[in-house]
Amino acid sequence: MAGITKVGFDSAKSRKLMELSSEIIPGGVNSPVRAFKSVGGTPKFIAKGNGAYLYDVDGNKYLDFCNSWGPLILGHVDKDVVAAVKAQIDKGMTFGASTELEYDLAKFIVQHVDVVEKIRFVSSGTEAVMSAIRVARGFTKRDLILKFDGCYHGHCDHLLVKAGSGLATFGQPSSAGVPEAITSQTAVLPLDDEDALQEFFAKHGDELAAVIIEGIPANNGLLIQRHDYMRLLRALTERHGALLILDEVITGFRLGMGGAAAYYGIRPDLVTYGKIIGGGMPVGAFGGRADIMNMLSPLGPVYQAGTLSGNPVAMTAGLATLKKLADGKIYKDLEEKNRRFVTLLMEQLRDNLVNVAGVGSIYWIVFQNDLPRAAHTISTDGISHYNRMHSKILDQGIYLPPSGYEVCFLSAAHTDELLEQAASILATAIKKEAHVWA
Ligand SMILES: *Cc1c(COP(=O)(O)O)cnc(C)c1O
């Protein structure tokens, strides 16, 4: 049936698979948020995807706003990406030696992204960030790094750091198993606070190897930063000889070819990629100034390596995806669709204490009457309203990310017609929840 339809089947198979998986995989999942802990209900086991839709093992169909957490900007099973991957698989899946495909994808990125003079591929966003931090430390010969409360950069040890209550805090691991000795070299500041930034740099700027910030923070709500704030951050890092690492794992090739760097009009020293550049395959990359990247082994003293780095199938999927995005038409179209969708949703939500943040092809529903720009201004009450609403929306045939802190992604497969239908389904559910709340 065309369009969004209510879920027609019980989740018996998903429930059973979750039970079985839980016996041998911790929590039944290979990445925690998939377990639906925040939103409750049975996590859906997915059988297949197609265009804008996900299909679960029980035969239910969902309009997908998660898109594998961002990579699938073209939607599921894009025919050109799939054809390219199939052709590559026939020639081999990995060689442990260089291929022309690595050069092709590197060349494509270097040609299209101003700030990337040299690039190296890895297998995940986490690995990209971890390597960028190492090369930044190697280059500056300093250890201290600064991150922001509300930014996620993957699960490497030195970035799993809690934000304390003070202005700048050091070294409280946010996960068991992370030694304080490691996180003591990581400082955390709130986003969107110029004074905190100035004060920190005055005290510690000259010890700082690098500042890492998400292109547009989108892992803890969609915290769109002010241009002035980002420019100040660039100016301060430059003045103190610290590197600016823009983590573009989400925003890279999502906000257009130039990512968040182009959006803000700033020039970071290093950028990290993942998600979209793999076209659905596991890939990460880090790149930027040639003088910094030349510190890497075998040219320089900073060690970094990977058995499957630059994997030919992943390079192929990434290149096939990026080529379709290169002329900018898809970005323009996605941006317009997202703007119409957010406007439509907001019109229907007027007076309901709910807001929708949107940028590029990303949106975020937030149960509060302002749009937060820093993590500590997100209403935890609001998040629990989203979480309660989640399973009701799921039953209506819309797959939203299973946490109020996660953002939604549009893909090229989302038509205006589907988005109009989705907006009215979402507005009805949100109004009900907001009414309960008010
Ligand atoms: C997803 C993400 C990462 C981690 O990437 P993985 O591939 O999950 O390791 C890092 N930084 C940002 C901004 C991300 O969104």
Short mmCIF file of C-alpha atoms and ligand atoms in Angstrom, two decimals:
data_model
loop_
_atom_site.label_atom_id
_atom_site.label_comp_id
_atom_site.label_asym_id
_atom_site.label_seq_id
_atom_site.Cartn_x
_atom_site.Cartn_y
_atom_site.Cartn_z
CA MET A 1 0.00 0.00 0.00
CA ALA A 2 1.24 3.48 -0.81
CA GLY A 3 1.95 6.07 1.86
CA ILE A 4 2.25 5.71 5.61
CA THR A 5 -0.01 3.00 7.02
CA LYS A 6 -0.64 1.87 10.57
CA VAL A 7 1.36 -1.06 11.85
CA GLY A 8 -0.64 -4.15 10.94
CA PHE A 9 1.19 -6.94 12.74
CA ASP A 10 2.22 -7.73 16.28
CA SER A 11 5.95 -7.67 17.01
CA ALA A 12 6.15 -11.35 17.93
CA LYS A 13 9.23 -12.12 15.81
CA SER A 14 11.08 -9.00 16.95
CA ARG A 15 10.28 -9.84 20.55
CA LYS A 16 11.54 -13.39 20.13
CA LEU A 17 14.73 -12.25 18.41
CA MET A 18 15.36 -9.71 21.17
CA GLU A 19 14.95 -12.46 23.75
CA LEU A 20 17.35 -14.79 21.94
CA SER A 21 19.89 -12.06 21.23
CA SER A 22 19.86 -10.92 24.84
CA GLU A 23 21.15 -14.32 25.88
CA ILE A 24 24.37 -13.96 23.90
CA ILE A 25 24.75 -10.27 23.00
CA PRO A 26 24.85 -7.80 25.95
CA GLY A 27 21.44 -6.14 26.09
CA GLY A 28 20.59 -7.89 22.84
CA VAL A 29 22.23 -5.15 20.77
CA ASN A 30 25.53 -4.10 19.26
CA SER A 31 24.98 -0.42 20.00
CA PRO A 32 23.06 0.61 23.14
CA VAL A 33 20.39 3.01 21.79
CA ARG A 34 19.03 0.24 19.56
CA ALA A 35 17.66 -1.47 22.67
CA PHE A 36 14.83 1.15 22.98
CA LYS A 37 15.64 1.59 26.70
CA SER A 38 14.59 5.27 26.75
CA VAL A 39 11.37 4.81 24.80
CA GLY A 40 10.29 1.36 25.93
CA GLY A 41 8.60 -1.22 23.75
CA THR A 42 10.07 -3.90 21.55
CA PRO A 43 13.03 -2.87 19.39
CA LYS A 44 12.16 -3.76 15.81
CA PHE A 45 14.40 -6.22 14.05
CA ILE A 46 14.72 -5.04 10.50
CA ALA A 47 14.33 -7.37 7.54
CA LYS A 48 14.95 -4.88 4.75
CA GLY A 49 14.79 -1.28 3.64
CA ASN A 50 13.58 0.32 0.46
CA GLY A 51 13.61 4.01 -0.45
CA ALA A 52 12.06 5.89 2.48
CA TYR A 53 10.83 2.72 4.19
CA LEU A 54 12.01 0.18 6.72
CA TYR A 55 10.38 -3.27 6.97
CA ASP A 56 10.60 -5.29 10.16
CA VAL A 57 10.71 -9.06 10.51
CA ASP A 58 7.00 -9.15 11.40
CA GLY A 59 6.06 -7.54 8.09
CA ASN A 60 5.42 -4.00 9.36
CA LYS A 61 6.40 -1.04 7.22
CA TYR A 62 7.68 2.28 8.61
CA LEU A 63 8.53 5.63 7.10
CA ASP A 64 12.15 5.91 8.23
CA PHE A 65 13.38 9.17 9.79
CA CYS A 66 16.45 7.53 11.31
CA ASN A 67 18.17 6.47 8.09
CA SER A 68 20.75 4.42 9.95
CA TRP A 69 21.56 7.53 12.05
CA GLY A 70 22.44 9.58 9.02
CA PRO A 71 24.42 7.66 6.40
CA LEU A 72 21.50 6.94 4.06
CA ILE A 73 21.02 10.38 2.54
CA LEU A 74 19.82 8.74 -0.69
CA GLY A 75 17.42 6.41 1.12
CA HIS A 76 17.57 2.64 1.39
CA VAL A 77 18.88 0.49 -1.48
CA ASP A 78 19.73 3.32 -3.85
CA LYS A 79 20.02 1.58 -7.21
CA ASP A 80 23.26 3.26 -8.30
CA VAL A 81 25.03 2.61 -4.99
CA VAL A 82 23.86 -0.99 -4.94
CA ALA A 83 24.94 -1.61 -8.55
CA ALA A 84 28.41 -0.18 -7.88
CA VAL A 85 28.83 -2.26 -4.72
CA LYS A 86 27.70 -5.47 -6.45
CA ALA A 87 30.17 -4.91 -9.28
CA GLN A 88 33.00 -4.34 -6.79
CA ILE A 89 32.17 -7.42 -4.73
CA ASP A 90 32.69 -9.58 -7.82
CA LYS A 91 36.25 -8.25 -7.98
CA GLY A 92 37.07 -8.78 -4.32
CA MET A 93 36.16 -7.36 -0.93
CA THR A 94 39.55 -6.60 0.59
CA PHE A 95 43.18 -6.85 -0.44
CA GLY A 96 45.22 -5.25 2.35
CA ALA A 97 46.99 -3.30 -0.36
CA SER A 98 46.20 0.02 -1.99
CA THR A 99 43.52 0.35 -4.66
CA GLU A 100 42.66 3.09 -7.11
CA LEU A 101 39.31 3.41 -5.32
CA GLU A 102 40.97 4.95 -2.25
CA TYR A 103 42.65 7.52 -4.48
CA ASP A 104 39.33 8.21 -6.25
CA LEU A 105 37.38 8.87 -3.06
CA ALA A 106 40.25 10.87 -1.52
CA LYS A 107 40.53 12.92 -4.71
CA PHE A 108 36.80 13.55 -4.77
CA ILE A 109 36.80 14.82 -1.18
CA VAL A 110 39.94 16.93 -1.60
CA GLN A 111 38.44 18.51 -4.74
CA HIS A 112 35.13 19.30 -3.10
CA VAL A 113 36.11 20.29 0.42
CA ASP A 114 38.17 23.38 0.75
CA VAL A 115 39.73 22.53 4.11
CA VAL A 116 40.84 19.00 3.21
CA GLU A 117 44.29 18.99 1.64
CA LYS A 118 45.09 15.43 2.68
CA ILE A 119 42.86 12.68 4.02
CA ARG A 120 43.15 9.19 5.46
CA PHE A 121 40.38 6.57 5.63
CA VAL A 122 39.51 4.43 8.64
CA SER A 123 36.51 2.23 9.44
CA SER A 124 34.31 4.28 11.80
CA GLY A 125 33.66 7.78 13.06
CA THR A 126 35.10 6.86 16.44
CA GLU A 127 38.33 5.78 14.83
CA ALA A 128 38.47 8.96 12.76
CA VAL A 129 38.13 11.16 15.86
CA MET A 130 40.61 9.09 17.85
CA SER A 131 43.19 9.41 15.08
CA ALA A 132 42.55 13.13 14.55
CA ILE A 133 43.16 13.75 18.26
CA ARG A 134 46.38 11.77 18.14
CA VAL A 135 47.74 13.60 15.13
CA ALA A 136 46.73 16.94 16.69
CA ARG A 137 48.66 16.06 19.84
CA GLY A 138 51.62 14.85 17.82
CA PHE A 139 51.67 18.01 15.75
CA THR A 140 51.31 20.53 18.58
CA LYS A 141 53.36 18.49 21.10
CA ARG A 142 50.66 19.32 23.65
CA ASP A 143 48.28 16.94 25.45
CA LEU A 144 45.25 18.91 26.58
CA ILE A 145 42.06 18.76 24.54
CA LEU A 146 38.80 20.66 24.94
CA LYS A 147 35.36 19.32 24.10
CA PHE A 148 31.83 20.58 24.69
CA ASP A 149 29.01 19.31 26.84
CA GLY A 150 26.39 17.90 24.49
CA CYS A 151 28.81 16.90 21.73
CA TYR A 152 29.35 13.23 20.95
CA HIS A 153 32.48 12.12 19.16
CA GLY A 154 32.26 8.36 19.30
CA HIS A 155 33.32 6.12 22.15
CA CYS A 156 37.10 6.58 22.38
CA ASP A 157 38.39 6.89 25.95
CA HIS A 158 39.53 10.48 26.06
CA LEU A 159 36.20 11.87 24.85
CA LEU A 160 33.93 9.94 27.20
CA VAL A 161 34.03 12.76 29.67
CA LYS A 162 31.27 14.15 31.83
CA ALA A 163 30.46 17.81 32.04
CA GLY A 164 30.55 18.96 35.63
CA SER A 165 28.63 21.85 37.11
CA GLY A 166 31.48 24.36 36.95
CA LEU A 167 32.56 26.41 33.97
CA ALA A 168 35.36 24.16 32.87
CA THR A 169 35.78 20.69 34.29
CA PHE A 170 38.52 18.17 33.82
CA GLY A 171 38.71 14.48 33.83
CA GLN A 172 35.50 12.88 35.05
CA PRO A 173 34.96 9.79 32.90
CA SER A 174 31.36 9.32 31.79
CA SER A 175 31.83 5.58 31.38
CA ALA A 176 33.19 2.90 33.64
CA GLY A 177 36.42 1.48 32.30
CA VAL A 178 37.86 4.83 31.31
CA PRO A 179 40.85 5.77 33.51
CA GLU A 180 40.84 9.25 35.01
CA ALA A 181 44.49 9.46 33.99
CA ILE A 182 43.27 9.61 30.41
CA THR A 183 40.31 11.97 30.81
CA SER A 184 42.32 14.33 33.03
CA GLN A 185 43.71 15.64 29.75
CA THR A 186 40.22 16.51 28.47
CA ALA A 187 38.41 19.68 29.48
CA VAL A 188 34.68 20.19 28.99
CA LEU A 189 32.86 23.49 28.44
CA PRO A 190 29.21 24.31 27.85
CA LEU A 191 28.27 25.22 24.25
CA ASP A 192 27.04 28.68 23.26
CA ASP A 193 28.97 30.54 25.96
CA GLU A 194 31.54 33.08 24.79
CA ASP A 195 32.58 34.10 28.30
CA ALA A 196 33.37 30.53 29.30
CA LEU A 197 35.42 30.18 26.14
CA GLN A 198 37.38 33.40 26.73
CA GLU A 199 38.06 32.50 30.33
CA PHE A 200 39.22 29.00 29.45
CA PHE A 201 41.57 30.19 26.73
CA ALA A 202 43.02 32.87 28.98
CA LYS A 203 43.95 30.17 31.50
CA HIS A 204 44.71 27.12 29.40
CA GLY A 205 44.87 28.21 25.74
CA ASP A 206 48.63 27.75 25.48
CA GLU A 207 48.51 24.17 26.79
CA LEU A 208 45.78 23.15 24.40
CA ALA A 209 46.52 20.68 21.59
CA ALA A 210 43.06 20.87 20.07
CA VAL A 211 39.44 21.80 20.46
CA ILE A 212 36.95 19.35 19.05
CA ILE A 213 33.38 20.33 18.32
CA GLU A 214 30.59 18.77 16.26
CA GLY A 215 29.92 20.57 12.99
CA ILE A 216 26.41 21.15 14.20
CA PRO A 217 25.89 19.31 17.48
CA ALA A 218 23.28 16.68 16.60
CA ASN A 219 23.78 13.81 19.03
CA ASN A 220 22.20 15.42 22.06
CA GLY A 221 19.43 17.36 20.43
CA LEU A 222 20.06 19.62 17.46
CA LEU A 223 22.06 22.43 19.06
CA ILE A 224 22.61 24.85 16.20
CA GLN A 225 25.46 27.17 17.16
CA ARG A 226 25.64 30.87 16.39
CA HIS A 227 28.05 31.89 13.63
CA ASP A 228 29.72 34.42 15.96
CA TYR A 229 30.40 31.76 18.54
CA MET A 230 32.04 29.46 16.00
CA ARG A 231 34.11 32.34 14.62
CA LEU A 232 35.29 33.21 18.13
CA LEU A 233 36.29 29.60 18.69
CA ARG A 234 38.28 29.67 15.45
CA ALA A 235 39.96 32.95 16.39
CA LEU A 236 40.90 31.80 19.89
CA THR A 237 42.34 28.46 18.77
CA GLU A 238 44.40 30.24 16.12
CA ARG A 239 45.70 32.82 18.58
CA HIS A 240 46.81 30.15 21.06
CA GLY A 241 48.31 27.69 18.58
CA ALA A 242 45.65 25.05 19.29
CA LEU A 243 44.09 23.10 16.43
CA LEU A 244 40.39 23.22 15.66
CA ILE A 245 38.94 19.82 14.82
CA LEU A 246 35.47 20.01 13.32
CA ASP A 247 33.74 16.67 13.79
CA GLU A 248 31.71 16.41 10.60
CA VAL A 249 30.74 12.76 11.03
CA ILE A 250 27.06 13.78 10.74
CA THR A 251 27.31 17.12 8.96
CA GLY A 252 29.93 16.15 6.37
CA PHE A 253 28.16 15.80 3.00
CA ARG A 254 24.83 16.18 4.85
CA LEU A 255 24.77 19.99 4.94
CA GLY A 256 26.16 20.18 1.43
CA MET A 257 29.60 19.42 0.01
CA GLY A 258 31.38 21.78 2.40
CA GLY A 259 29.63 20.52 5.53
CA ALA A 260 29.38 22.67 8.64
CA ALA A 261 32.69 24.42 7.88
CA ALA A 262 31.06 26.00 4.82
CA TYR A 263 27.80 26.58 6.73
CA TYR A 264 29.59 28.70 9.35
CA GLY A 265 32.23 30.04 7.00
CA ILE A 266 35.11 28.85 9.16
CA ARG A 267 38.27 26.95 8.28
CA PRO A 268 39.09 24.17 10.76
CA ASP A 269 42.56 22.59 10.80
CA LEU A 270 41.21 19.05 10.75
CA VAL A 271 37.84 17.50 9.99
CA THR A 272 36.49 14.04 10.72
CA TYR A 273 34.00 12.12 8.60
CA GLY A 274 31.92 8.97 8.83
CA LYS A 275 28.32 8.05 8.09
CA ILE A 276 27.52 9.48 4.60
CA ILE A 277 31.02 9.06 3.15
CA GLY A 278 30.60 5.28 3.48
CA GLY A 279 27.30 5.20 1.61
CA GLY A 280 26.00 2.70 4.17
CA MET A 281 29.25 0.77 4.62
CA PRO A 282 31.48 1.17 7.72
CA VAL A 283 33.84 4.08 6.95
CA GLY A 284 35.43 7.01 8.70
CA ALA A 285 38.03 9.51 7.59
CA PHE A 286 40.06 12.37 8.95
CA GLY A 287 41.78 15.05 6.97
CA GLY A 288 42.74 18.68 6.73
CA ARG A 289 45.95 20.68 6.57
CA ALA A 290 48.73 18.84 4.74
CA ASP A 291 51.42 19.90 7.24
CA ILE A 292 49.43 18.25 10.05
CA MET A 293 48.47 15.13 8.08
CA ASN A 294 52.14 14.66 7.09
CA MET A 295 52.84 13.83 10.76
CA LEU A 296 51.23 10.43 10.14
CA SER A 297 53.20 7.23 9.76
CA PRO A 298 54.93 6.30 7.43
CA LEU A 299 55.84 9.96 6.75
CA GLY A 300 55.97 11.13 10.34
CA PRO A 301 56.09 9.93 13.95
CA VAL A 302 52.32 9.59 14.63
CA TYR A 303 51.27 5.95 14.32
CA GLN A 304 47.91 5.01 12.85
CA ALA A 305 46.82 1.96 10.87
CA GLY A 306 43.95 -0.36 9.91
CA THR A 307 43.57 -3.82 8.32
CA LEU A 308 40.37 -2.86 6.51
CA SER A 309 41.06 0.88 6.19
CA GLY A 310 40.11 2.16 2.75
CA ASN A 311 38.14 -1.01 2.13
CA PRO A 312 37.32 -1.26 -1.60
CA VAL A 313 33.62 -2.06 -1.14
CA ALA A 314 33.20 0.82 1.31
CA MET A 315 35.13 3.22 -0.94
CA THR A 316 32.86 2.21 -3.82
CA ALA A 317 29.66 2.78 -1.84
CA GLY A 318 30.95 6.13 -0.60
CA LEU A 319 32.03 7.35 -4.00
CA ALA A 320 28.78 6.25 -5.66
CA THR A 321 26.86 8.21 -3.00
CA LEU A 322 28.97 11.35 -3.12
CA LYS A 323 28.91 11.47 -6.94
CA LYS A 324 25.12 11.70 -6.86
CA LEU A 325 25.35 14.61 -4.40
CA ALA A 326 28.06 16.55 -6.21
CA ASP A 327 25.91 18.87 -8.34
CA GLY A 328 24.08 20.12 -5.24
CA LYS A 329 20.57 19.42 -6.58
CA ILE A 330 19.76 16.82 -3.95
CA TYR A 331 20.90 19.15 -1.14
CA LYS A 332 18.77 22.01 -2.44
CA ASP A 333 15.78 19.73 -2.80
CA LEU A 334 16.26 18.17 0.66
CA GLU A 335 16.67 21.54 2.31
CA GLU A 336 13.48 22.87 0.73
CA LYS A 337 11.55 19.73 1.63
CA ASN A 338 12.78 19.90 5.21
CA ARG A 339 11.91 23.59 5.49
CA ARG A 340 8.38 22.95 4.19
CA PHE A 341 8.01 19.98 6.52
CA VAL A 342 9.21 21.83 9.63
CA THR A 343 7.00 24.83 8.78
CA LEU A 344 3.99 22.60 8.26
CA LEU A 345 4.61 20.80 11.53
CA MET A 346 5.09 24.06 13.44
CA GLU A 347 1.89 25.52 11.99
CA GLN A 348 -0.05 22.58 13.30
CA LEU A 349 1.69 22.74 16.68
CA ARG A 350 1.17 26.41 17.41
CA ASP A 351 0.48 27.05 21.11
CA ASN A 352 1.51 23.57 22.11
CA LEU A 353 4.83 24.28 23.83
CA VAL A 354 6.62 22.23 21.22
CA ASN A 355 9.34 23.32 18.83
CA VAL A 356 10.98 21.82 15.80
CA ALA A 357 14.58 22.70 14.99
CA GLY A 358 15.67 22.22 11.41
CA VAL A 359 18.87 22.66 9.44
CA GLY A 360 19.70 21.18 6.03
CA SER A 361 17.92 17.84 5.98
CA ILE A 362 17.99 17.35 9.76
CA TYR A 363 15.14 18.09 12.17
CA TRP A 364 14.55 17.66 15.90
CA ILE A 365 11.28 17.71 17.82
CA VAL A 366 11.63 19.28 21.24
CA PHE A 367 8.92 19.59 23.89
CA GLN A 368 9.82 23.07 25.08
CA ASN A 369 8.97 26.56 23.91
CA ASP A 370 12.46 27.61 22.87
CA LEU A 371 15.18 26.04 20.75
CA PRO A 372 18.11 25.13 23.01
CA ARG A 373 21.67 25.81 21.89
CA ALA A 374 23.41 24.18 24.87
CA ALA A 375 22.92 20.78 26.47
CA HIS A 376 22.00 22.09 29.92
CA THR A 377 19.08 24.09 28.51
CA ILE A 378 17.33 21.01 27.11
CA SER A 379 14.22 20.21 29.14
CA THR A 380 14.48 16.69 30.58
CA ASP A 381 10.70 16.75 31.04
CA GLY A 382 10.40 17.49 27.36
CA ILE A 383 12.60 14.53 26.53
CA SER A 384 10.39 12.20 28.54
CA HIS A 385 7.38 13.46 26.58
CA TYR A 386 9.10 12.59 23.35
CA ASN A 387 10.00 9.20 24.73
CA ARG A 388 6.40 8.49 25.69
CA MET A 389 5.19 9.54 22.27
CA HIS A 390 7.68 7.36 20.42
CA SER A 391 5.85 4.03 20.52
CA LYS A 392 2.55 5.66 19.54
CA ILE A 393 4.18 7.15 16.45
CA LEU A 394 5.82 3.83 15.70
CA ASP A 395 2.39 2.16 15.75
CA GLN A 396 1.26 4.75 13.20
CA GLY A 397 4.00 3.58 10.83
CA ILE A 398 6.70 6.20 11.45
CA TYR A 399 10.14 5.18 12.65
CA LEU A 400 11.66 7.96 14.74
CA PRO A 401 15.02 7.54 16.47
CA PRO A 402 14.43 5.79 19.80
CA SER A 403 15.51 8.67 22.08
CA GLY A 404 14.39 12.26 22.49
CA TYR A 405 18.01 13.36 22.30
CA GLU A 406 18.43 11.97 18.79
CA VAL A 407 17.69 13.92 15.63
CA CYS A 408 15.75 12.90 12.52
CA PHE A 409 17.11 12.72 8.99
CA LEU A 410 15.41 13.14 5.64
CA SER A 411 16.61 11.21 2.62
CA ALA A 412 16.18 11.88 -1.09
CA ALA A 413 13.50 9.17 -1.02
CA HIS A 414 11.21 11.23 1.26
CA THR A 415 8.64 12.83 -1.06
CA ASP A 416 6.65 15.95 -0.20
CA GLU A 417 3.53 13.82 -0.17
CA LEU A 418 4.98 11.46 2.45
CA LEU A 419 6.26 14.37 4.49
CA GLU A 420 2.84 16.05 4.52
CA GLN A 421 1.27 12.85 5.70
CA ALA A 422 4.00 12.40 8.33
CA ALA A 423 3.57 15.99 9.56
CA SER A 424 -0.11 15.51 10.25
CA ILE A 425 0.42 12.14 11.99
CA LEU A 426 3.23 13.62 14.11
CA ALA A 427 1.29 16.79 14.92
CA THR A 428 -1.70 14.80 16.16
CA ALA A 429 0.44 12.63 18.44
CA ILE A 430 2.51 15.57 19.68
CA LYS A 431 -0.58 17.66 20.46
CA LYS A 432 -2.05 14.81 22.47
CA GLU A 433 1.17 14.48 24.46
CA ALA A 434 1.58 18.25 24.87
CA HIS A 435 -2.02 18.51 26.04
CA VAL A 436 -1.40 15.90 28.71
CA TRP A 437 1.61 17.88 29.74
CA ALA A 438 0.12 21.40 29.79
C1 LIG B 1 28.26 8.92 14.86
C2 LIG B 1 29.26 9.92 15.30
C3 LIG B 1 30.56 9.56 15.69
C4 LIG B 1 30.98 8.14 15.84
O1 LIG B 1 30.93 7.44 14.64
P1 LIG B 1 30.84 5.83 14.69
O2 LIG B 1 30.92 5.44 13.25
O3 LIG B 1 29.54 5.52 15.33
O4 LIG B 1 32.00 5.36 15.47
C5 LIG B 1 31.46 10.55 15.97
N1 LIG B 1 31.12 11.85 15.89
C6 LIG B 1 29.88 12.23 15.54
C7 LIG B 1 29.57 13.69 15.45
C8 LIG B 1 28.91 11.28 15.26
O5 LIG B 1 27.68 11.68 14.95
#
